[in-house]
Amino acid sequence: MPRKAKIDCIVFGGGGHARVVMECLRLSGVARPVAVVDANPALRGQRVAGVRVAGGDESLPGLKRRGLRHFAVGVGGTGDNRLRQRLFELGVAHGLQPLEVVHPTAICSPDATVGRGVQRMPGSIVNTGVVLGDDVIVNTGAIVEHDCQVGAHAHLASGSVLCGGVRVGMRAHVGGGAVVRQGIMIGDGAVVAAGAVVVKDVQPGDVVAGVPARPLRRR
Ligand code: JB2
C-alpha cells in the first residue's frame, strides 16, 4: 500500500526504468512524481505511469519556478551510463536535490555507506561495509556483498552478484545475472555482459562476456 508522499519530484526519462523508479517512490512514500522530463518530443503532454511529460531537459527552469526542488534519474540503460551521469549532473546544476529511490523490499546494512540519488530496487541486498557512490543503481534482486565499493553512476543490473570486496569503477555496468568473484576490480566504464562470471580484473572501458568472462572489445 503506497504511503503518503511528502515531496513532489521530477523524474528524468519516461521509459521502463522510470516507471520502476516512480513505483518505488510511491511505495516507499518518499516522494510523489509530478513531472517527467524526456528528450523524446513525441512524449510531450503524454502520461507515463500517470505522470505528465512536461517536455525535454529545457523544461527544468519552468518546473523549478513551479516550486519543484527534487529529482530522480529514471534512465537505466544496458551498458553506457554516460547519459545517467549527465542527467544526474544536470539536475544538481539546476539546484535540484537527488532523491534516494528505495523499494520497500530492498535490504541495506546499517553499516553501508550510500551516496546521493542511489537506487535500490525490489529485493536487492546491500551488505555490511559496502560503499555505493552517487547515482548507483542496485537493480532488482542484485546482491552487493560485504565491503564492495561501487563508483558513481554504475549500474548493477537485475540479479547480478558482487561477491565480497569487489571494486566497481564509475559508470561501469554489470549485466543481468552476472557474477563477480570476491576481490575483483572492474574498471571505470567497463561492461560485464549479462550472465558472465568474472574471475579476473576488468580493465577500464573493456567489455567482457562469457564463463569465465573474457574481453570482447574496448569501448
Ligand atoms: O537526454 C535525455 C534523454 N535521452 C534519452 N534527457 C532526458 N530527459 N531523457 C532522455 N532520454 C529518454 O530516456 C528516452 O527518450 C526514453 O524515453 C528514456 C529511456 O527509456 P528506455 O525505455 O529506452 O530505457 P530505460 O533506461 O528506461 O530502461 C533500460 O534500462 C533498464 C535498467 C531498459 O533497457 C530496461 O530494460 C532496463 N531494465
PDB file of C-alpha atoms and ligand atoms in Angstrom:
ATOM      1  CA  MET A   1       0.000   0.000   0.000  1.00  0.00           C
ATOM      2  CA  PRO A   2       1.617   3.363  -1.079  1.00  0.00           C
ATOM      3  CA  ARG A   3       2.398   5.720   1.794  1.00  0.00           C
ATOM      4  CA  LYS A   4       1.582   9.426   1.667  1.00  0.00           C
ATOM      5  CA  ALA A   5       4.444  11.248  -0.026  1.00  0.00           C
ATOM      6  CA  LYS A   6       5.999  14.342   1.469  1.00  0.00           C
ATOM      7  CA  ILE A   7       7.918  15.672  -1.535  1.00  0.00           C
ATOM      8  CA  ASP A   8       6.923  16.440  -5.142  1.00  0.00           C
ATOM      9  CA  CYS A   9       9.614  15.480  -7.637  1.00  0.00           C
ATOM     10  CA  ILE A  10      10.730  15.417 -11.272  1.00  0.00           C
ATOM     11  CA  VAL A  11      11.724  12.168 -12.971  1.00  0.00           C
ATOM     12  CA  PHE A  12      14.226  12.276 -15.842  1.00  0.00           C
ATOM     13  CA  GLY A  13      13.279   9.830 -18.588  1.00  0.00           C
ATOM     14  CA  GLY A  14       9.928   8.284 -19.365  1.00  0.00           C
ATOM     15  CA  GLY A  15      10.821   4.683 -20.279  1.00  0.00           C
ATOM     16  CA  GLY A  16      10.738   1.381 -18.461  1.00  0.00           C
ATOM     17  CA  HIS A  17      13.241   2.236 -15.746  1.00  0.00           C
ATOM     18  CA  ALA A  18      11.410   5.481 -14.980  1.00  0.00           C
ATOM     19  CA  ARG A  19       8.228   3.528 -14.299  1.00  0.00           C
ATOM     20  CA  VAL A  20      10.081   1.281 -11.836  1.00  0.00           C
ATOM     21  CA  VAL A  21      11.588   4.366 -10.161  1.00  0.00           C
ATOM     22  CA  MET A  22       8.179   6.000  -9.855  1.00  0.00           C
ATOM     23  CA  GLU A  23       6.680   2.875  -8.333  1.00  0.00           C
ATOM     24  CA  CYS A  24       9.492   2.715  -5.753  1.00  0.00           C
ATOM     25  CA  LEU A  25       8.995   6.377  -4.845  1.00  0.00           C
ATOM     26  CA  ARG A  26       5.267   5.860  -4.413  1.00  0.00           C
ATOM     27  CA  LEU A  27       5.528   2.631  -2.433  1.00  0.00           C
ATOM     28  CA  SER A  28       8.160   3.999  -0.071  1.00  0.00           C
ATOM     29  CA  GLY A  29       6.230   7.221   0.345  1.00  0.00           C
ATOM     30  CA  VAL A  30       9.400   9.271  -0.073  1.00  0.00           C
ATOM     31  CA  ALA A  31       8.138  11.401  -2.938  1.00  0.00           C
ATOM     32  CA  ARG A  32       5.301  11.969  -5.360  1.00  0.00           C
ATOM     33  CA  PRO A  33       6.425  12.090  -9.018  1.00  0.00           C
ATOM     34  CA  VAL A  34       4.616  15.053 -10.591  1.00  0.00           C
ATOM     35  CA  ALA A  35       6.570  15.701 -13.811  1.00  0.00           C
ATOM     36  CA  VAL A  36       8.519  13.597 -16.291  1.00  0.00           C
ATOM     37  CA  VAL A  37      11.238  15.204 -18.415  1.00  0.00           C
ATOM     38  CA  ASP A  38      12.069  13.244 -21.562  1.00  0.00           C
ATOM     39  CA  ALA A  39      14.098  14.039 -24.685  1.00  0.00           C
ATOM     40  CA  ASN A  40      11.545  12.398 -26.990  1.00  0.00           C
ATOM     41  CA  PRO A  41       9.284  15.189 -28.332  1.00  0.00           C
ATOM     42  CA  ALA A  42       6.593  12.614 -29.187  1.00  0.00           C
ATOM     43  CA  LEU A  43       6.082  12.006 -25.454  1.00  0.00           C
ATOM     44  CA  ARG A  44       5.388  15.641 -24.614  1.00  0.00           C
ATOM     45  CA  GLY A  45       1.987  16.020 -22.967  1.00  0.00           C
ATOM     46  CA  GLN A  46       1.605  12.218 -22.706  1.00  0.00           C
ATOM     47  CA  ARG A  47       1.402  10.422 -19.382  1.00  0.00           C
ATOM     48  CA  VAL A  48       3.921   7.881 -18.086  1.00  0.00           C
ATOM     49  CA  ALA A  49       2.698   5.892 -15.083  1.00  0.00           C
ATOM     50  CA  GLY A  50       0.051   8.583 -14.719  1.00  0.00           C
ATOM     51  CA  VAL A  51       2.558  11.461 -14.684  1.00  0.00           C
ATOM     52  CA  ARG A  52       2.576  14.123 -17.409  1.00  0.00           C
ATOM     53  CA  VAL A  53       5.664  14.570 -19.595  1.00  0.00           C
ATOM     54  CA  ALA A  54       6.480  18.270 -19.238  1.00  0.00           C
ATOM     55  CA  GLY A  55       8.953  18.351 -22.152  1.00  0.00           C
ATOM     56  CA  GLY A  56      12.686  17.917 -22.636  1.00  0.00           C
ATOM     57  CA  ASP A  57      15.505  18.955 -20.326  1.00  0.00           C
ATOM     58  CA  GLU A  58      14.902  22.600 -21.276  1.00  0.00           C
ATOM     59  CA  SER A  59      11.691  22.466 -19.221  1.00  0.00           C
ATOM     60  CA  LEU A  60      13.654  22.279 -15.937  1.00  0.00           C
ATOM     61  CA  PRO A  61      13.741  26.049 -15.218  1.00  0.00           C
ATOM     62  CA  GLY A  62       9.937  26.203 -15.622  1.00  0.00           C
ATOM     63  CA  LEU A  63       9.482  23.240 -13.296  1.00  0.00           C
ATOM     64  CA  LYS A  64      11.693  24.924 -10.726  1.00  0.00           C
ATOM     65  CA  ARG A  65       9.509  28.029 -10.949  1.00  0.00           C
ATOM     66  CA  ARG A  66       6.577  25.729 -10.094  1.00  0.00           C
ATOM     67  CA  GLY A  67       8.410  25.019  -6.831  1.00  0.00           C
ATOM     68  CA  LEU A  68       9.878  21.591  -7.625  1.00  0.00           C
ATOM     69  CA  ARG A  69      13.189  21.027  -5.833  1.00  0.00           C
ATOM     70  CA  HIS A  70      13.862  17.278  -6.117  1.00  0.00           C
ATOM     71  CA  PHE A  71      14.591  14.808  -8.897  1.00  0.00           C
ATOM     72  CA  ALA A  72      15.297  11.159  -9.659  1.00  0.00           C
ATOM     73  CA  VAL A  73      17.145   9.843 -12.708  1.00  0.00           C
ATOM     74  CA  GLY A  74      14.688   7.491 -14.404  1.00  0.00           C
ATOM     75  CA  VAL A  75      17.031   6.356 -17.175  1.00  0.00           C
ATOM     76  CA  GLY A  76      18.615   2.931 -16.712  1.00  0.00           C
ATOM     77  CA  GLY A  77      20.434   1.611 -19.744  1.00  0.00           C
ATOM     78  CA  THR A  78      22.192  -1.607 -20.556  1.00  0.00           C
ATOM     79  CA  GLY A  79      25.828  -0.612 -20.860  1.00  0.00           C
ATOM     80  CA  ASP A  80      26.568   3.060 -21.326  1.00  0.00           C
ATOM     81  CA  ASN A  81      25.997   5.063 -18.151  1.00  0.00           C
ATOM     82  CA  ARG A  82      27.203   8.419 -19.507  1.00  0.00           C
ATOM     83  CA  LEU A  83      23.630   9.633 -20.076  1.00  0.00           C
ATOM     84  CA  ARG A  84      22.754   8.838 -16.476  1.00  0.00           C
ATOM     85  CA  GLN A  85      25.778  10.772 -15.268  1.00  0.00           C
ATOM     86  CA  ARG A  86      24.858  13.726 -17.499  1.00  0.00           C
ATOM     87  CA  LEU A  87      21.271  13.797 -16.210  1.00  0.00           C
ATOM     88  CA  PHE A  88      22.359  13.500 -12.584  1.00  0.00           C
ATOM     89  CA  GLU A  89      24.803  16.386 -13.021  1.00  0.00           C
ATOM     90  CA  LEU A  90      22.163  18.395 -14.903  1.00  0.00           C
ATOM     91  CA  GLY A  91      19.732  18.080 -12.012  1.00  0.00           C
ATOM     92  CA  VAL A  92      22.362  19.088  -9.473  1.00  0.00           C
ATOM     93  CA  ALA A  93      23.488  22.006 -11.691  1.00  0.00           C
ATOM     94  CA  HIS A  94      19.891  23.268 -11.651  1.00  0.00           C
ATOM     95  CA  GLY A  95      19.998  23.297  -7.859  1.00  0.00           C
ATOM     96  CA  LEU A  96      17.755  20.254  -7.538  1.00  0.00           C
ATOM     97  CA  GLN A  97      18.262  17.604  -4.866  1.00  0.00           C
ATOM     98  CA  PRO A  98      18.687  13.959  -5.955  1.00  0.00           C
ATOM     99  CA  LEU A  99      16.327  11.585  -4.178  1.00  0.00           C
ATOM    100  CA  GLU A 100      17.319   8.188  -2.889  1.00  0.00           C
ATOM    101  CA  VAL A 101      14.996   5.631  -4.509  1.00  0.00           C
ATOM    102  CA  VAL A 102      14.342   2.594  -2.339  1.00  0.00           C
ATOM    103  CA  HIS A 103      11.789  -0.166  -2.838  1.00  0.00           C
ATOM    104  CA  PRO A 104      10.269  -1.331   0.468  1.00  0.00           C
ATOM    105  CA  THR A 105      11.669  -4.840  -0.079  1.00  0.00           C
ATOM    106  CA  ALA A 106      15.267  -3.677  -0.627  1.00  0.00           C
ATOM    107  CA  ILE A 107      17.683  -4.607   2.169  1.00  0.00           C
ATOM    108  CA  CYS A 108      20.622  -2.453   3.210  1.00  0.00           C
ATOM    109  CA  SER A 109      23.057  -2.916   6.074  1.00  0.00           C
ATOM    110  CA  PRO A 110      23.204  -0.046   8.564  1.00  0.00           C
ATOM    111  CA  ASP A 111      26.977  -0.239   8.075  1.00  0.00           C
ATOM    112  CA  ALA A 112      26.808   0.509   4.345  1.00  0.00           C
ATOM    113  CA  THR A 113      27.559   3.992   3.001  1.00  0.00           C
ATOM    114  CA  VAL A 114      25.131   5.164   0.339  1.00  0.00           C
ATOM    115  CA  GLY A 115      25.648   8.167  -1.953  1.00  0.00           C
ATOM    116  CA  ARG A 116      23.144  10.693  -3.269  1.00  0.00           C
ATOM    117  CA  GLY A 117      20.431   9.502  -5.610  1.00  0.00           C
ATOM    118  CA  VAL A 118      21.250   5.810  -5.168  1.00  0.00           C
ATOM    119  CA  GLN A 119      18.500   3.457  -6.368  1.00  0.00           C
ATOM    120  CA  ARG A 120      17.896   0.173  -4.567  1.00  0.00           C
ATOM    121  CA  MET A 121      15.271  -1.792  -6.401  1.00  0.00           C
ATOM    122  CA  PRO A 122      12.919  -4.637  -5.323  1.00  0.00           C
ATOM    123  CA  GLY A 123      14.640  -7.449  -3.472  1.00  0.00           C
ATOM    124  CA  SER A 124      18.142  -6.033  -3.757  1.00  0.00           C
ATOM    125  CA  ILE A 125      20.633  -6.651  -0.941  1.00  0.00           C
ATOM    126  CA  VAL A 126      23.497  -4.396   0.134  1.00  0.00           C
ATOM    127  CA  ASN A 127      25.618  -5.957   2.859  1.00  0.00           C
ATOM    128  CA  THR A 128      27.836  -4.593   5.589  1.00  0.00           C
ATOM    129  CA  GLY A 129      30.802  -2.328   4.817  1.00  0.00           C
ATOM    130  CA  VAL A 130      29.632  -1.576   1.256  1.00  0.00           C
ATOM    131  CA  VAL A 131      30.197   1.879  -0.234  1.00  0.00           C
ATOM    132  CA  LEU A 132      27.865   2.971  -3.056  1.00  0.00           C
ATOM    133  CA  GLY A 133      28.749   6.178  -4.926  1.00  0.00           C
ATOM    134  CA  ASP A 134      26.237   8.773  -6.135  1.00  0.00           C
ATOM    135  CA  ASP A 135      23.546   7.639  -8.579  1.00  0.00           C
ATOM    136  CA  VAL A 136      24.380   3.916  -8.417  1.00  0.00           C
ATOM    137  CA  ILE A 137      21.569   1.528  -9.394  1.00  0.00           C
ATOM    138  CA  VAL A 138      21.334  -1.736  -7.474  1.00  0.00           C
ATOM    139  CA  ASN A 139      18.658  -3.193  -9.678  1.00  0.00           C
ATOM    140  CA  THR A 140      16.018  -5.812  -8.923  1.00  0.00           C
ATOM    141  CA  GLY A 141      17.397  -8.764  -6.959  1.00  0.00           C
ATOM    142  CA  ALA A 142      21.042  -7.703  -7.256  1.00  0.00           C
ATOM    143  CA  ILE A 143      23.361  -8.650  -4.370  1.00  0.00           C
ATOM    144  CA  VAL A 144      26.274  -6.493  -3.228  1.00  0.00           C
ATOM    145  CA  GLU A 145      28.249  -8.485  -0.696  1.00  0.00           C
ATOM    146  CA  HIS A 146      30.269  -7.140   2.219  1.00  0.00           C
ATOM    147  CA  ASP A 147      32.967  -4.487   1.658  1.00  0.00           C
ATOM    148  CA  CYS A 148      32.306  -3.889  -2.054  1.00  0.00           C
ATOM    149  CA  GLN A 149      32.929  -0.383  -3.389  1.00  0.00           C
ATOM    150  CA  VAL A 150      30.813   0.805  -6.315  1.00  0.00           C
ATOM    151  CA  GLY A 151      31.689   4.010  -8.168  1.00  0.00           C
ATOM    152  CA  ALA A 152      29.262   6.785  -9.064  1.00  0.00           C
ATOM    153  CA  HIS A 153      26.694   6.151 -11.832  1.00  0.00           C
ATOM    154  CA  ALA A 154      27.481   2.431 -12.035  1.00  0.00           C
ATOM    155  CA  HIS A 155      24.582   0.094 -12.767  1.00  0.00           C
ATOM    156  CA  LEU A 156      24.378  -3.359 -11.186  1.00  0.00           C
ATOM    157  CA  ALA A 157      21.662  -4.917 -13.317  1.00  0.00           C
ATOM    158  CA  SER A 158      18.949  -7.260 -12.151  1.00  0.00           C
ATOM    159  CA  GLY A 159      20.131 -10.436 -10.447  1.00  0.00           C
ATOM    160  CA  SER A 160      23.830  -9.607 -10.637  1.00  0.00           C
ATOM    161  CA  VAL A 161      26.041 -10.652  -7.720  1.00  0.00           C
ATOM    162  CA  LEU A 162      29.171  -8.938  -6.448  1.00  0.00           C
ATOM    163  CA  CYS A 163      30.940 -11.266  -4.017  1.00  0.00           C
ATOM    164  CA  GLY A 164      32.855  -9.718  -1.111  1.00  0.00           C
ATOM    165  CA  GLY A 165      35.326  -6.875  -1.571  1.00  0.00           C
ATOM    166  CA  VAL A 166      34.678  -6.271  -5.291  1.00  0.00           C
ATOM    167  CA  ARG A 167      35.506  -2.792  -6.606  1.00  0.00           C
ATOM    168  CA  VAL A 168      33.416  -1.429  -9.474  1.00  0.00           C
ATOM    169  CA  GLY A 169      34.517   1.762 -11.233  1.00  0.00           C
ATOM    170  CA  MET A 170      32.477   4.827 -12.150  1.00  0.00           C
ATOM    171  CA  ARG A 171      29.857   4.326 -14.874  1.00  0.00           C
ATOM    172  CA  ALA A 172      30.605   0.604 -15.101  1.00  0.00           C
ATOM    173  CA  HIS A 173      27.786  -1.773 -15.968  1.00  0.00           C
ATOM    174  CA  VAL A 174      27.409  -5.256 -14.507  1.00  0.00           C
ATOM    175  CA  GLY A 175      24.838  -7.070 -16.633  1.00  0.00           C
ATOM    176  CA  GLY A 176      21.839  -9.065 -15.523  1.00  0.00           C
ATOM    177  CA  GLY A 177      22.715 -12.293 -13.726  1.00  0.00           C
ATOM    178  CA  ALA A 178      26.476 -11.729 -13.910  1.00  0.00           C
ATOM    179  CA  VAL A 179      28.606 -12.931 -11.003  1.00  0.00           C
ATOM    180  CA  VAL A 180      31.834 -11.221  -9.965  1.00  0.00           C
ATOM    181  CA  ARG A 181      34.238 -13.218  -7.792  1.00  0.00           C
ATOM    182  CA  GLN A 182      35.442 -11.791  -4.496  1.00  0.00           C
ATOM    183  CA  GLY A 183      38.216  -9.190  -4.585  1.00  0.00           C
ATOM    184  CA  ILE A 184      37.926  -8.464  -8.331  1.00  0.00           C
ATOM    185  CA  MET A 185      38.349  -4.927  -9.704  1.00  0.00           C
ATOM    186  CA  ILE A 186      36.159  -3.694 -12.577  1.00  0.00           C
ATOM    187  CA  GLY A 187      37.474  -0.517 -14.196  1.00  0.00           C
ATOM    188  CA  ASP A 188      35.675   2.760 -14.924  1.00  0.00           C
ATOM    189  CA  GLY A 189      33.176   2.480 -17.770  1.00  0.00           C
ATOM    190  CA  ALA A 190      33.699  -1.263 -18.188  1.00  0.00           C
ATOM    191  CA  VAL A 191      30.809  -3.510 -19.203  1.00  0.00           C
ATOM    192  CA  VAL A 192      30.229  -7.029 -17.914  1.00  0.00           C
ATOM    193  CA  ALA A 193      27.767  -8.787 -20.208  1.00  0.00           C
ATOM    194  CA  ALA A 194      24.678 -10.481 -18.829  1.00  0.00           C
ATOM    195  CA  GLY A 195      25.369 -13.913 -17.376  1.00  0.00           C
ATOM    196  CA  ALA A 196      29.150 -13.546 -17.311  1.00  0.00           C
ATOM    197  CA  VAL A 197      31.247 -14.949 -14.484  1.00  0.00           C
ATOM    198  CA  VAL A 198      34.149 -12.610 -13.800  1.00  0.00           C
ATOM    199  CA  VAL A 199      37.228 -14.204 -12.217  1.00  0.00           C
ATOM    200  CA  LYS A 200      39.911 -11.723 -13.402  1.00  0.00           C
ATOM    201  CA  ASP A 201      40.141  -7.938 -13.129  1.00  0.00           C
ATOM    202  CA  VAL A 202      38.438  -5.997 -15.935  1.00  0.00           C
ATOM    203  CA  GLN A 203      40.318  -3.015 -17.383  1.00  0.00           C
ATOM    204  CA  PRO A 204      38.647   0.399 -17.697  1.00  0.00           C
ATOM    205  CA  GLY A 205      36.374   0.541 -20.761  1.00  0.00           C
ATOM    206  CA  ASP A 206      36.662  -3.165 -21.529  1.00  0.00           C
ATOM    207  CA  VAL A 207      33.612  -5.220 -22.447  1.00  0.00           C
ATOM    208  CA  VAL A 208      33.787  -8.775 -21.108  1.00  0.00           C
ATOM    209  CA  ALA A 209      31.441 -11.721 -21.595  1.00  0.00           C
ATOM    210  CA  GLY A 210      31.196 -15.450 -21.007  1.00  0.00           C
ATOM    211  CA  VAL A 211      32.038 -18.050 -18.386  1.00  0.00           C
ATOM    212  CA  PRO A 212      34.729 -17.374 -17.409  1.00  0.00           C
ATOM    213  CA  ALA A 213      34.496 -13.806 -18.703  1.00  0.00           C
ATOM    214  CA  ARG A 214      36.941 -12.751 -21.452  1.00  0.00           C
ATOM    215  CA  PRO A 215      37.414  -9.353 -23.113  1.00  0.00           C
ATOM    216  CA  LEU A 216      35.338  -8.848 -26.273  1.00  0.00           C
ATOM    217  CA  ARG A 217      36.434  -5.310 -27.111  1.00  0.00           C
ATOM    218  CA  ARG A 218      37.350  -1.944 -25.621  1.00  0.00           C
ATOM    219  CA  ARG A 219      34.894   0.944 -25.802  1.00  0.00           C
TER     220      ARG A 219
HETATM  221  O1  JB2 B   1      18.998  13.446 -22.711  1.00  0.00           O
HETATM  222  C1  JB2 B   1      17.948  12.940 -22.305  1.00  0.00           C
HETATM  223  C2  JB2 B   1      17.464  11.683 -22.765  1.00  0.00           C
HETATM  224  N1  JB2 B   1      17.932  10.780 -23.674  1.00  0.00           N
HETATM  225  C3  JB2 B   1      17.036   9.778 -23.737  1.00  0.00           C
HETATM  226  N2  JB2 B   1      17.177  13.567 -21.364  1.00  0.00           N
HETATM  227  C4  JB2 B   1      16.000  13.043 -20.910  1.00  0.00           C
HETATM  228  N3  JB2 B   1      15.321  13.740 -20.001  1.00  0.00           N
HETATM  229  N4  JB2 B   1      15.527  11.858 -21.348  1.00  0.00           N
HETATM  230  C5  JB2 B   1      16.241  11.194 -22.263  1.00  0.00           C
HETATM  231  N5  JB2 B   1      16.014  10.024 -22.876  1.00  0.00           N
HETATM  232  C6  JB2 B   1      14.811   9.206 -22.665  1.00  0.00           C
HETATM  233  O2  JB2 B   1      15.072   8.175 -21.737  1.00  0.00           O
HETATM  234  C7  JB2 B   1      14.333   8.491 -23.907  1.00  0.00           C
HETATM  235  O3  JB2 B   1      13.604   9.354 -24.766  1.00  0.00           O
HETATM  236  C8  JB2 B   1      13.467   7.378 -23.328  1.00  0.00           C
HETATM  237  O4  JB2 B   1      12.118   7.735 -23.180  1.00  0.00           O
HETATM  238  C9  JB2 B   1      14.094   7.146 -21.937  1.00  0.00           C
HETATM  239  C10 JB2 B   1      14.789   5.803 -21.826  1.00  0.00           C
HETATM  240  O5  JB2 B   1      13.784   4.807 -21.868  1.00  0.00           O
HETATM  241  P1  JB2 B   1      14.058   3.298 -22.312  1.00  0.00           P
HETATM  242  O6  JB2 B   1      12.796   2.559 -22.049  1.00  0.00           O
HETATM  243  O7  JB2 B   1      14.618   3.311 -23.675  1.00  0.00           O
HETATM  244  O8  JB2 B   1      15.221   2.799 -21.382  1.00  0.00           O
HETATM  245  P2  JB2 B   1      15.297   2.756 -19.784  1.00  0.00           P
HETATM  246  O9  JB2 B   1      16.560   3.422 -19.433  1.00  0.00           O
HETATM  247  O10 JB2 B   1      14.060   3.241 -19.151  1.00  0.00           O
HETATM  248  O11 JB2 B   1      15.385   1.205 -19.472  1.00  0.00           O
HETATM  249  C11 JB2 B   1      16.520   0.469 -19.816  1.00  0.00           C
HETATM  250  O12 JB2 B   1      17.297   0.219 -18.660  1.00  0.00           O
HETATM  251  C12 JB2 B   1      16.620  -0.539 -17.635  1.00  0.00           C
HETATM  252  C13 JB2 B   1      17.534  -0.662 -16.438  1.00  0.00           C
HETATM  253  C14 JB2 B   1      15.922  -0.771 -20.452  1.00  0.00           C
HETATM  254  O13 JB2 B   1      16.863  -1.406 -21.200  1.00  0.00           O
HETATM  255  C15 JB2 B   1      15.324  -1.702 -19.416  1.00  0.00           C
HETATM  256  O14 JB2 B   1      15.065  -2.968 -19.997  1.00  0.00           O
HETATM  257  C16 JB2 B   1      16.223  -1.900 -18.199  1.00  0.00           C
HETATM  258  N6  JB2 B   1      15.521  -2.664 -17.196  1.00  0.00           N
END
